[in-house]
mmCIF file of C-alpha atoms in Angstrom:
data_model
loop_
_atom_site.group_PDB
_atom_site.id
_atom_site.type_symbol
_atom_site.label_atom_id
_atom_site.label_comp_id
_atom_site.label_asym_id
_atom_site.label_seq_id
_atom_site.Cartn_x
_atom_site.Cartn_y
_atom_site.Cartn_z
ATOM 1 C CA MET A 1 4.470 -17.413 17.862
ATOM 2 C CA LYS A 2 1.163 -16.126 19.193
ATOM 3 C CA LEU A 3 1.753 -12.760 17.524
ATOM 4 C CA LEU A 4 2.608 -14.484 14.266
ATOM 5 C CA TYR A 5 -0.567 -16.546 14.454
ATOM 6 C CA LEU A 6 -2.617 -13.446 15.254
ATOM 7 C CA GLY A 7 -1.130 -11.730 12.194
ATOM 8 C CA TYR A 8 -2.424 -14.548 10.031
ATOM 9 C CA MET A 9 -5.853 -14.376 11.686
ATOM 10 C CA VAL A 10 -6.297 -10.855 10.320
ATOM 11 C CA HIS A 11 -7.145 -10.534 6.629
ATOM 12 C CA PRO A 12 -4.153 -9.257 4.574
ATOM 13 C CA LYS A 13 -6.270 -6.427 3.118
ATOM 14 C CA ASN A 14 -7.105 -5.192 6.634
ATOM 15 C CA ILE A 15 -3.444 -5.389 7.641
ATOM 16 C CA ARG A 16 -2.595 -3.315 4.571
ATOM 17 C CA ARG A 17 -5.254 -0.735 5.463
ATOM 18 C CA VAL A 18 -3.919 -0.424 9.004
ATOM 19 C CA LYS A 19 -0.389 0.064 7.635
ATOM 20 C CA GLN A 20 -1.693 2.823 5.358
ATOM 21 C CA ILE A 21 -3.594 4.563 8.181
ATOM 22 C CA LEU A 22 -0.807 4.499 10.791
ATOM 23 C CA PRO A 23 1.512 6.947 8.918
ATOM 24 C CA PHE A 24 -1.187 9.634 9.183
ATOM 25 C CA VAL A 25 -1.275 9.132 12.956
ATOM 26 C CA ALA A 26 2.535 9.267 13.093
ATOM 27 C CA PHE A 27 2.670 12.436 10.971
ATOM 28 C CA TRP A 28 0.172 14.240 13.182
ATOM 29 C CA LEU A 29 1.896 13.103 16.359
ATOM 30 C CA ILE A 30 5.280 14.367 15.110
ATOM 31 C CA PHE A 31 3.844 17.688 13.927
ATOM 32 C CA SER A 32 2.056 18.113 17.268
ATOM 33 C CA LEU A 33 5.242 17.540 19.263
ATOM 34 C CA VAL A 34 7.269 19.862 17.020
ATOM 35 C CA TYR A 35 4.651 22.611 17.257
ATOM 36 C CA SER A 36 4.416 22.321 21.051
ATOM 37 C CA LEU A 37 8.202 22.545 21.436
ATOM 38 C CA ILE A 38 8.452 25.539 19.073
ATOM 39 C CA GLU A 39 5.601 27.240 20.919
ATOM 40 C CA TYR A 40 7.283 26.598 24.255
ATOM 41 C CA GLY A 41 10.583 27.924 22.922
ATOM 42 C CA ILE A 42 8.905 31.163 21.851
ATOM 43 C CA ILE A 43 6.675 31.738 24.884
ATOM 44 C CA GLY A 44 9.010 30.307 27.528
ATOM 45 C CA ASP A 45 7.975 31.098 31.092
ATOM 46 C CA LEU A 46 5.185 33.463 30.111
ATOM 47 C CA GLY A 47 1.819 32.368 31.414
ATOM 48 C CA HIS A 48 -0.107 33.791 28.463
ATOM 49 C CA TYR A 49 0.040 34.236 24.688
ATOM 50 C CA PRO A 50 1.489 37.703 23.929
ATOM 51 C CA SER A 51 -0.697 38.246 20.857
ATOM 52 C CA THR A 52 -4.024 37.441 22.511
ATOM 53 C CA GLY A 53 -3.430 37.450 26.232
ATOM 54 C CA ASN A 54 -4.938 33.955 26.459
ATOM 55 C CA LEU A 55 -3.575 31.753 29.228
ATOM 56 C CA TYR A 56 -0.746 29.347 28.331
ATOM 57 C CA ASN A 57 0.141 26.060 30.010
ATOM 58 C CA PHE A 58 2.844 23.957 28.347
ATOM 59 C CA LYS A 59 2.015 20.609 29.934
ATOM 60 C CA GLY A 60 -1.718 21.014 29.447
ATOM 61 C CA ASN A 61 -1.303 22.150 25.837
ATOM 62 C CA LEU A 62 1.162 19.342 25.087
ATOM 63 C CA LEU A 63 -1.118 16.643 26.457
ATOM 64 C CA PHE A 64 -4.183 18.120 24.833
ATOM 65 C CA GLY A 65 -2.413 18.694 21.484
ATOM 66 C CA VAL A 66 -1.045 15.163 21.327
ATOM 67 C CA SER A 67 -4.451 13.681 22.194
ATOM 68 C CA VAL A 68 -6.211 15.775 19.571
ATOM 69 C CA CYS A 69 -3.608 15.028 16.896
ATOM 70 C CA LEU A 70 -3.832 11.299 17.511
ATOM 71 C CA ILE A 71 -7.592 11.498 16.974
ATOM 72 C CA VAL A 72 -7.284 13.781 13.932
ATOM 73 C CA GLY A 73 -4.539 11.603 12.410
ATOM 74 C CA LEU A 74 -6.676 8.511 12.852
ATOM 75 C CA LEU A 75 -9.692 10.274 11.321
ATOM 76 C CA GLN A 76 -7.710 11.553 8.346
ATOM 77 C CA GLY A 77 -6.142 8.147 7.783
ATOM 78 C CA CYS A 78 -9.500 6.367 7.884
ATOM 79 C CA ILE A 79 -11.188 8.922 5.604
ATOM 80 C CA GLU A 80 -8.286 8.836 3.151
ATOM 81 C CA VAL A 81 -7.758 5.078 2.968
ATOM 82 C CA LEU A 82 -11.360 3.891 3.268
ATOM 83 C CA TRP A 83 -13.227 6.561 1.316
ATOM 84 C CA LEU A 84 -11.573 9.627 -0.227
ATOM 85 C CA ARG A 85 -8.709 7.930 -2.092
ATOM 86 C CA LYS A 86 -11.148 6.130 -4.403
ATOM 87 C CA ARG A 87 -12.804 9.449 -5.367
ATOM 88 C CA PHE A 88 -9.529 10.869 -6.714
ATOM 89 C CA ILE A 89 -8.008 7.734 -8.195
ATOM 90 C CA HIS A 90 -7.977 9.097 -11.771
ATOM 91 C CA GLN A 91 -6.726 12.612 -10.888
ATOM 92 C CA PRO A 92 -3.147 13.923 -11.342
ATOM 93 C CA LEU A 93 -0.971 14.012 -8.218
ATOM 94 C CA TRP A 94 -1.031 17.819 -7.810
ATOM 95 C CA VAL A 95 -4.847 17.885 -8.081
ATOM 96 C CA LYS A 96 -5.113 15.174 -5.433
ATOM 97 C CA VAL A 97 -2.813 16.999 -3.016
ATOM 98 C CA VAL A 98 -4.436 20.443 -3.472
ATOM 99 C CA LEU A 99 -8.083 19.361 -3.360
ATOM 100 C CA LYS A 100 -7.570 16.903 -0.521
ATOM 101 C CA THR A 101 -5.651 19.510 1.479
ATOM 102 C CA ILE A 102 -8.543 21.984 1.114
ATOM 103 C CA PHE A 103 -11.053 19.306 2.116
ATOM 104 C CA TYR A 104 -9.099 18.235 5.184
ATOM 105 C CA LEU A 105 -8.288 21.824 6.136
ATOM 106 C CA LEU A 106 -11.975 22.718 6.320
ATOM 107 C CA PHE A 107 -12.679 19.508 8.206
ATOM 108 C CA ILE A 108 -9.831 19.953 10.672
ATOM 109 C CA SER A 109 -10.422 23.708 11.150
ATOM 110 C CA PHE A 110 -13.867 22.828 12.458
ATOM 111 C CA PHE A 111 -12.310 20.426 14.947
ATOM 112 C CA LEU A 112 -9.625 22.988 15.836
ATOM 113 C CA ILE A 113 -12.313 25.510 16.814
ATOM 114 C CA LEU A 114 -14.290 22.835 18.660
ATOM 115 C CA PHE A 115 -11.285 21.521 20.605
ATOM 116 C CA SER A 116 -9.995 25.037 21.351
ATOM 117 C CA THR A 117 -13.338 25.842 22.963
ATOM 118 C CA LEU A 118 -13.261 22.606 24.957
ATOM 119 C CA ASN A 119 -9.657 23.274 25.980
ATOM 120 C CA SER A 120 -10.627 26.709 27.304
ATOM 121 C CA LEU A 121 -13.606 25.293 29.173
ATOM 122 C CA ILE A 122 -11.563 22.517 30.776
ATOM 123 C CA ASN A 123 -8.264 24.236 31.550
ATOM 124 C CA PHE A 124 -8.709 27.982 31.689
ATOM 125 C CA THR A 125 -12.281 29.313 32.041
ATOM 126 C CA GLU A 126 -13.607 26.992 34.738
ATOM 127 C CA GLY A 127 -16.625 26.017 32.663
ATOM 128 C CA ASP A 128 -17.753 29.580 31.852
ATOM 129 C CA ILE A 129 -19.001 29.104 28.294
ATOM 130 C CA ASN A 130 -19.419 32.817 27.574
ATOM 131 C CA PHE A 131 -15.848 33.499 28.620
ATOM 132 C CA ALA A 132 -14.739 30.484 26.533
ATOM 133 C CA PHE A 133 -16.391 31.955 23.425
ATOM 134 C CA GLU A 134 -14.732 35.303 24.096
ATOM 135 C CA GLU A 135 -11.374 33.559 24.298
ATOM 136 C CA LEU A 136 -12.135 31.693 21.066
ATOM 137 C CA GLU A 137 -13.122 34.894 19.281
ATOM 138 C CA LYS A 138 -9.850 36.557 20.277
ATOM 139 C CA PHE A 139 -7.928 33.450 19.224
ATOM 140 C CA ALA A 140 -9.683 33.099 15.837
ATOM 141 C CA GLY A 141 -9.017 36.751 15.001
ATOM 142 C CA SER A 142 -5.329 36.601 15.792
ATOM 143 C CA PHE A 143 -2.292 35.760 13.713
ATOM 144 C CA ALA A 144 -1.645 32.876 16.094
ATOM 145 C CA PHE A 145 -4.779 31.127 14.845
ATOM 146 C CA TRP A 146 -3.880 31.584 11.191
ATOM 147 C CA SER A 147 -0.307 30.461 11.814
ATOM 148 C CA ILE A 148 -1.773 27.224 13.179
ATOM 149 C CA VAL A 149 -3.993 26.936 10.085
ATOM 150 C CA ILE A 150 -0.930 27.335 7.839
ATOM 151 C CA TYR A 151 0.991 24.803 9.921
ATOM 152 C CA ILE A 152 -1.920 22.358 9.699
ATOM 153 C CA SER A 153 -2.060 22.851 5.912
ATOM 154 C CA VAL A 154 1.606 21.896 5.658
ATOM 155 C CA ALA A 155 1.029 18.851 7.876
ATOM 156 C CA ILE A 156 -1.958 17.741 5.791
ATOM 157 C CA GLY A 157 -0.118 18.255 2.502
ATOM 158 C CA MET A 158 2.946 16.338 3.717
ATOM 159 C CA ALA A 159 0.834 13.442 4.976
ATOM 160 C CA ILE A 160 -1.114 13.238 1.700
ATOM 161 C CA LEU A 161 2.042 13.506 -0.427
ATOM 162 C CA PHE A 162 3.733 10.762 1.602
ATOM 163 C CA SER A 163 0.646 8.567 1.245
ATOM 164 C CA GLU A 164 0.402 9.127 -2.512
ATOM 165 C CA MET A 165 4.118 8.490 -3.058
ATOM 166 C CA SER A 166 3.925 5.320 -0.967
ATOM 167 C CA GLN A 167 0.958 4.115 -3.024
ATOM 168 C CA HIS A 168 2.706 5.015 -6.292
ATOM 169 C CA LEU A 169 5.935 3.189 -5.422
ATOM 170 C CA GLY A 170 4.144 0.211 -3.877
ATOM 171 C CA ASP A 171 3.397 -0.886 -0.352
ATOM 172 C CA GLY A 172 6.508 -0.958 1.783
ATOM 173 C CA VAL A 173 8.908 0.329 -0.901
ATOM 174 C CA LEU A 174 8.981 3.919 0.385
ATOM 175 C CA TYR A 175 9.432 2.667 3.952
ATOM 176 C CA ASN A 176 12.307 0.463 2.816
ATOM 177 C CA PHE A 177 13.983 3.481 1.211
ATOM 178 C CA LEU A 178 13.239 5.686 4.222
ATOM 179 C CA PHE A 179 14.603 3.298 6.837
ATOM 180 C CA GLY A 180 17.355 1.880 4.640
ATOM 181 C CA LYS A 181 16.260 -1.748 4.907
ATOM 182 C CA TYR A 182 17.980 -2.645 1.646
ATOM 183 C CA HIS A 183 20.670 0.045 1.713
ATOM 184 C CA ARG A 184 23.060 -2.840 2.131
ATOM 185 C CA PRO A 185 22.154 -5.954 0.105
ATOM 186 C CA ILE A 186 20.609 -8.812 2.060
ATOM 187 C CA HIS A 187 19.965 -12.451 1.215
ATOM 188 C CA GLU A 188 16.451 -13.811 1.546
ATOM 189 C CA THR A 189 14.325 -16.649 0.253
ATOM 190 C CA ARG A 190 11.378 -15.603 -1.884
ATOM 191 C CA ILE A 191 8.754 -17.079 -4.180
ATOM 192 C CA PHE A 192 8.196 -15.584 -7.625
ATOM 193 C CA MET A 193 5.302 -15.893 -10.038
ATOM 194 C CA PHE A 194 5.792 -14.735 -13.622
ATOM 195 C CA LEU A 195 2.313 -14.298 -15.059
ATOM 196 C CA ASP A 196 1.900 -13.565 -18.771
ATOM 197 C CA MET A 197 -1.130 -12.876 -20.968
ATOM 198 C CA LYS A 198 -1.670 -15.432 -23.712
ATOM 199 C CA GLY A 199 -1.714 -14.193 -27.315
ATOM 200 C CA SER A 200 -1.048 -10.580 -26.345
ATOM 201 C CA THR A 201 0.586 -9.682 -29.673
ATOM 202 C CA SER A 202 -2.383 -10.811 -31.761
ATOM 203 C CA ILE A 203 -4.819 -9.139 -29.326
ATOM 204 C CA ALA A 204 -2.967 -5.821 -29.663
ATOM 205 C CA GLU A 205 -3.056 -6.106 -33.475
ATOM 206 C CA ASN A 206 -6.757 -6.925 -33.519
ATOM 207 C CA ILE A 207 -8.063 -4.229 -31.160
ATOM 208 C CA GLY A 208 -5.432 -1.506 -31.635
ATOM 209 C CA HIS A 209 -2.752 -0.332 -29.244
ATOM 210 C CA LYS A 210 -4.888 2.254 -27.430
ATOM 211 C CA ARG A 211 -7.652 -0.237 -26.623
ATOM 212 C CA TYR A 212 -5.000 -2.806 -25.769
ATOM 213 C CA PHE A 213 -3.467 -0.393 -23.256
ATOM 214 C CA ASN A 214 -6.894 0.113 -21.668
ATOM 215 C CA LEU A 215 -7.303 -3.663 -21.594
ATOM 216 C CA LEU A 216 -4.018 -3.986 -19.685
ATOM 217 C CA LYS A 217 -5.128 -1.323 -17.180
ATOM 218 C CA GLU A 218 -8.388 -3.171 -16.561
ATOM 219 C CA TYR A 219 -6.612 -6.515 -16.467
ATOM 220 C CA TYR A 220 -4.049 -5.419 -13.887
ATOM 221 C CA ALA A 221 -6.670 -3.616 -11.800
ATOM 222 C CA ASP A 222 -8.762 -6.787 -11.566
ATOM 223 C CA MET A 223 -5.740 -8.717 -10.290
ATOM 224 C CA THR A 224 -5.128 -6.338 -7.404
ATOM 225 C CA ASN A 225 -7.470 -7.847 -4.817
ATOM 226 C CA ALA A 226 -6.218 -11.369 -5.504
ATOM 227 C CA ILE A 227 -2.610 -10.282 -4.946
ATOM 228 C CA LEU A 228 -3.461 -8.327 -1.784
ATOM 229 C CA GLU A 229 -5.588 -11.129 -0.353
ATOM 230 C CA THR A 230 -2.690 -13.561 -0.705
ATOM 231 C CA SER A 231 -0.056 -11.172 0.753
ATOM 232 C CA GLY A 232 1.806 -10.816 -2.549
ATOM 233 C CA ASP A 233 4.020 -7.923 -3.633
ATOM 234 C CA ILE A 234 3.999 -6.642 -7.192
ATOM 235 C CA TYR A 235 7.638 -6.542 -8.232
ATOM 236 C CA GLN A 236 7.371 -5.471 -11.870
ATOM 237 C CA TYR A 237 5.021 -4.791 -14.742
ATOM 238 C CA VAL A 238 6.740 -5.736 -17.992
ATOM 239 C CA GLY A 239 4.318 -5.063 -20.831
ATOM 240 C CA ASP A 240 1.652 -7.740 -20.547
ATOM 241 C CA GLU A 241 3.648 -9.641 -17.917
ATOM 242 C CA ILE A 242 3.432 -9.096 -14.168
ATOM 243 C CA VAL A 243 5.946 -10.417 -11.643
ATOM 244 C CA VAL A 244 4.556 -11.107 -8.172
ATOM 245 C CA SER A 245 6.737 -11.995 -5.206
ATOM 246 C CA TRP A 246 6.157 -13.398 -1.734
ATOM 247 C CA THR A 247 8.361 -13.889 1.273
ATOM 248 C CA LYS A 248 8.736 -17.585 1.957
ATOM 249 C CA ARG A 249 6.522 -17.365 5.037
ATOM 250 C CA ASP A 250 3.674 -15.433 3.355
ATOM 251 C CA GLY A 251 3.773 -17.378 0.102
ATOM 252 C CA LEU A 252 3.626 -20.797 1.759
ATOM 253 C CA TYR A 253 0.968 -19.871 4.331
ATOM 254 C CA LYS A 254 -2.187 -21.671 3.122
ATOM 255 C CA ASN A 255 -0.321 -21.945 -0.202
ATOM 256 C CA ASN A 256 -0.993 -18.279 -0.879
ATOM 257 C CA CYS A 257 1.197 -18.164 -3.960
ATOM 258 C CA ILE A 258 -0.893 -20.802 -5.772
ATOM 259 C CA ARG A 259 -4.210 -19.461 -4.473
ATOM 260 C CA CYS A 260 -3.281 -16.110 -5.998
ATOM 261 C CA PHE A 261 -3.491 -17.595 -9.505
ATOM 262 C CA GLU A 262 -6.862 -19.163 -8.698
ATOM 263 C CA LYS A 263 -8.220 -15.876 -7.381
ATOM 264 C CA ILE A 264 -6.985 -13.954 -10.428
ATOM 265 C CA HIS A 265 -8.644 -16.507 -12.713
ATOM 266 C CA TYR A 266 -11.898 -16.203 -10.780
ATOM 267 C CA ALA A 267 -11.790 -12.381 -10.864
ATOM 268 C CA ILE A 268 -11.308 -12.299 -14.645
ATOM 269 C CA GLN A 269 -14.056 -14.871 -15.213
ATOM 270 C CA GLN A 270 -16.450 -12.799 -13.116
ATOM 271 C CA LYS A 271 -15.960 -9.924 -15.566
ATOM 272 C CA LYS A 272 -15.715 -11.874 -18.813
ATOM 273 C CA GLU A 273 -18.878 -10.277 -20.213
ATOM 274 C CA ILE A 274 -17.465 -6.798 -19.578
ATOM 275 C CA TYR A 275 -14.181 -7.740 -21.281
ATOM 276 C CA GLY A 276 -16.098 -9.241 -24.185
ATOM 277 C CA ASN A 277 -18.240 -6.131 -24.643
ATOM 278 C CA HIS A 278 -15.421 -3.601 -24.256
ATOM 279 C CA PHE A 279 -12.515 -5.376 -25.934
ATOM 280 C CA GLY A 280 -13.987 -8.300 -27.829
ATOM 281 C CA THR A 281 -11.851 -10.803 -25.923
ATOM 282 C CA VAL A 282 -11.399 -12.270 -22.453
ATOM 283 C CA PRO A 283 -7.759 -12.318 -21.275
ATOM 284 C CA GLU A 284 -6.204 -15.716 -20.611
ATOM 285 C CA PHE A 285 -2.892 -16.133 -18.889
ATOM 286 C CA LYS A 286 -0.183 -18.558 -17.862
ATOM 287 C CA ALA A 287 2.219 -18.574 -14.937
ATOM 288 C CA GLY A 288 5.555 -19.980 -13.871
ATOM 289 C CA TYR A 289 6.594 -20.407 -10.223
ATOM 290 C CA HIS A 290 9.889 -20.955 -8.483
ATOM 291 C CA ILE A 291 11.378 -20.498 -5.012
ATOM 292 C CA GLY A 292 14.944 -19.727 -4.049
ATOM 293 C CA GLU A 293 17.438 -17.326 -2.572
ATOM 294 C CA VAL A 294 17.814 -13.819 -3.955
ATOM 295 C CA THR A 295 19.973 -10.835 -3.112
ATOM 296 C CA THR A 296 17.831 -7.773 -2.445
ATOM 297 C CA GLY A 297 19.147 -4.226 -2.404
ATOM 298 C CA GLU A 298 18.943 -0.634 -3.599
ATOM 299 C CA ILE A 299 20.451 0.179 -6.967
ATOM 300 C CA GLY A 300 20.785 3.272 -9.143
ATOM 301 C CA ILE A 301 21.993 6.868 -8.903
ATOM 302 C CA ILE A 302 19.643 9.032 -11.005
ATOM 303 C CA LYS A 303 16.708 6.704 -10.335
ATOM 304 C CA LYS A 304 16.840 4.400 -7.350
ATOM 305 C CA ASP A 305 15.035 1.087 -7.212
ATOM 306 C CA ILE A 306 14.931 -2.004 -5.039
ATOM 307 C CA ILE A 307 15.731 -5.078 -7.105
ATOM 308 C CA TYR A 308 16.125 -8.825 -6.664
ATOM 309 C CA THR A 309 18.998 -10.680 -8.278
ATOM 310 C CA GLY A 310 19.582 -14.401 -8.515
ATOM 311 C CA ASP A 311 19.039 -17.461 -10.705
ATOM 312 C CA ILE A 312 15.531 -17.848 -9.336
ATOM 313 C CA LEU A 313 14.174 -15.004 -11.478
ATOM 314 C CA ASN A 314 15.608 -16.355 -14.728
ATOM 315 C CA THR A 315 14.414 -19.834 -13.797
ATOM 316 C CA ALA A 316 10.869 -18.669 -12.983
ATOM 317 C CA ALA A 317 10.724 -16.799 -16.300
ATOM 318 C CA ARG A 318 11.930 -19.894 -18.177
ATOM 319 C CA ILE A 319 9.374 -22.066 -16.363
ATOM 320 C CA GLN A 320 6.613 -19.693 -17.434
ATOM 321 C CA SER A 321 7.838 -19.846 -21.039
ATOM 322 C CA GLN A 322 7.300 -23.642 -21.006
ATOM 323 C CA CYS A 323 3.548 -23.302 -20.393
ATOM 324 C CA ASN A 324 2.774 -23.175 -24.102
ATOM 325 C CA SER A 325 4.899 -26.252 -24.811
ATOM 326 C CA TYR A 326 2.996 -28.296 -22.232
ATOM 327 C CA ASN A 327 -0.370 -26.561 -22.750
ATOM 328 C CA ALA A 328 -0.426 -25.756 -19.034
ATOM 329 C CA GLN A 329 -2.045 -22.916 -17.105
ATOM 330 C CA ALA A 330 0.588 -22.866 -14.402
ATOM 331 C CA LEU A 331 3.886 -24.679 -13.942
ATOM 332 C CA ILE A 332 5.793 -24.921 -10.685
ATOM 333 C CA SER A 333 9.227 -26.243 -9.885
ATOM 334 C CA GLU A 334 9.810 -29.319 -7.764
ATOM 335 C CA ASN A 335 11.611 -27.039 -5.285
ATOM 336 C CA LEU A 336 8.402 -25.109 -4.643
ATOM 337 C CA LEU A 337 6.162 -28.178 -4.653
ATOM 338 C CA ASP A 338 8.250 -29.701 -1.857
ATOM 339 C CA GLU A 339 7.776 -26.556 0.249
ATOM 340 C CA LEU A 340 4.008 -26.156 -0.195
ATOM 341 C CA GLN A 341 1.775 -26.923 2.763
ATOM 342 C CA LYS A 342 0.468 -30.457 2.794
ATOM 343 C CA LYS A 343 -2.608 -29.617 4.904
ATOM 344 C CA GLU A 344 -4.165 -27.952 1.856
ATOM 345 C CA PRO A 345 -2.621 -30.037 -0.931
ATOM 346 C CA ILE A 346 -2.275 -28.705 -4.451
ATOM 347 C CA ASP A 347 -3.304 -31.064 -7.235
ATOM 348 C CA CYS A 348 -0.233 -31.387 -9.459
ATOM 349 C CA LYS A 349 1.124 -33.778 -12.020
ATOM 350 C CA GLN A 350 4.684 -34.140 -13.212
ATOM 351 C CA ILE A 351 4.880 -32.949 -16.762
ATOM 352 C CA GLY A 352 8.544 -32.673 -17.757
ATOM 353 C CA SER A 353 11.870 -31.123 -16.898
ATOM 354 C CA LEU A 354 13.803 -27.981 -17.677
ATOM 355 C CA THR A 355 17.531 -27.878 -18.236
ATOM 356 C CA LEU A 356 19.094 -24.455 -17.852
ATOM 357 C CA ARG A 357 22.212 -23.354 -19.637
ATOM 358 C CA GLY A 358 25.267 -23.813 -17.447
ATOM 359 C CA LYS A 359 23.410 -26.087 -15.003
ATOM 360 C CA LYS A 360 24.140 -29.792 -14.683
ATOM 361 C CA GLU A 361 20.922 -30.797 -12.965
ATOM 362 C CA SER A 362 17.555 -30.286 -14.620
ATOM 363 C CA ILE A 363 14.523 -28.872 -12.808
ATOM 364 C CA GLN A 364 11.453 -31.085 -12.577
ATOM 365 C CA LEU A 365 8.265 -29.301 -13.638
ATOM 366 C CA PHE A 366 4.759 -29.906 -12.359
ATOM 367 C CA SER A 367 1.516 -28.685 -13.847
ATOM 368 C CA VAL A 368 -1.020 -27.329 -11.374
ATOM 369 C CA VAL A 369 -4.498 -28.753 -11.893
ATOM 370 C CA PHE A 370 -7.159 -26.191 -10.989
ATOM 371 C CA LYS A 371 -10.718 -27.131 -10.148
ATOM 372 C CA ASN A 372 -13.316 -25.413 -12.318
#
């Protein structure tokens, strides 16, 4: 319970950043161990490198290599996630991988030379700096050095490609595929929000489809922080509609699922002048919420995906479609209202009911009243 509480003490965006940085550390640690074992397999009981004559110590090199790679992996992860990724956000994937690999290779080569010198001073040359530089010069001019550079390039490229693919597929999706979390379908309780732009058809006709597409890009980009800050997962983009999902625990914590709508509304209002100047309109939207059990699993042969199935999705979509009828910003089901935290109550009023085809009992609908 203490760990769970601590997890909620940390901001969701920071948790996400840590999760994005850790794979770089893991990649470098794995590559370091593999390289050390291959090196040991080649050199064996020899006490020196055959190509250079430099002294070789497996245990010392292993410990030193792992330590260095942990530091380098952490540095690369921090630089990538906190700074460099934003600089290449509009570039094609191959440009990102190539240019970032060159950047990191130059950066890491500097550290490789620095740490090699320190390693010689500490383990082999007894502090004789002149001898250490001689050893470094022999090492840098050998094929062994350039084989390490090539190996590092592969490690960098793999780490960047993994990071970009993970970002493209969505947080956690690549890990779920990799570790087979949903290889066999599982049942879980989730919250869904179907959020739709109002009057999207007329907007597209008025401003043209190209400008409308740019409007959608801006619109979805401005939602991102709100979704991340409330621990939501983007399930689907369907034209002008976005489907956001939460685990029951994350969605109910501080009523994250409802606060997400509020934060999105605030983000759009903060940029209403920009929308007005660029597109001649400020997007408005409506949302439908529901909670229930879904079956989650991998599907597809040519193209794999992780999907949710269950009545909850159809119901949430139908609830959202009732927003226009009741002139409501957001409608939630009675099922979800009963689950929301009472410590931070949501201002709601009962507004009607929804009867689904094939269902005997109707679903009571409540309109969420947001404070301006």
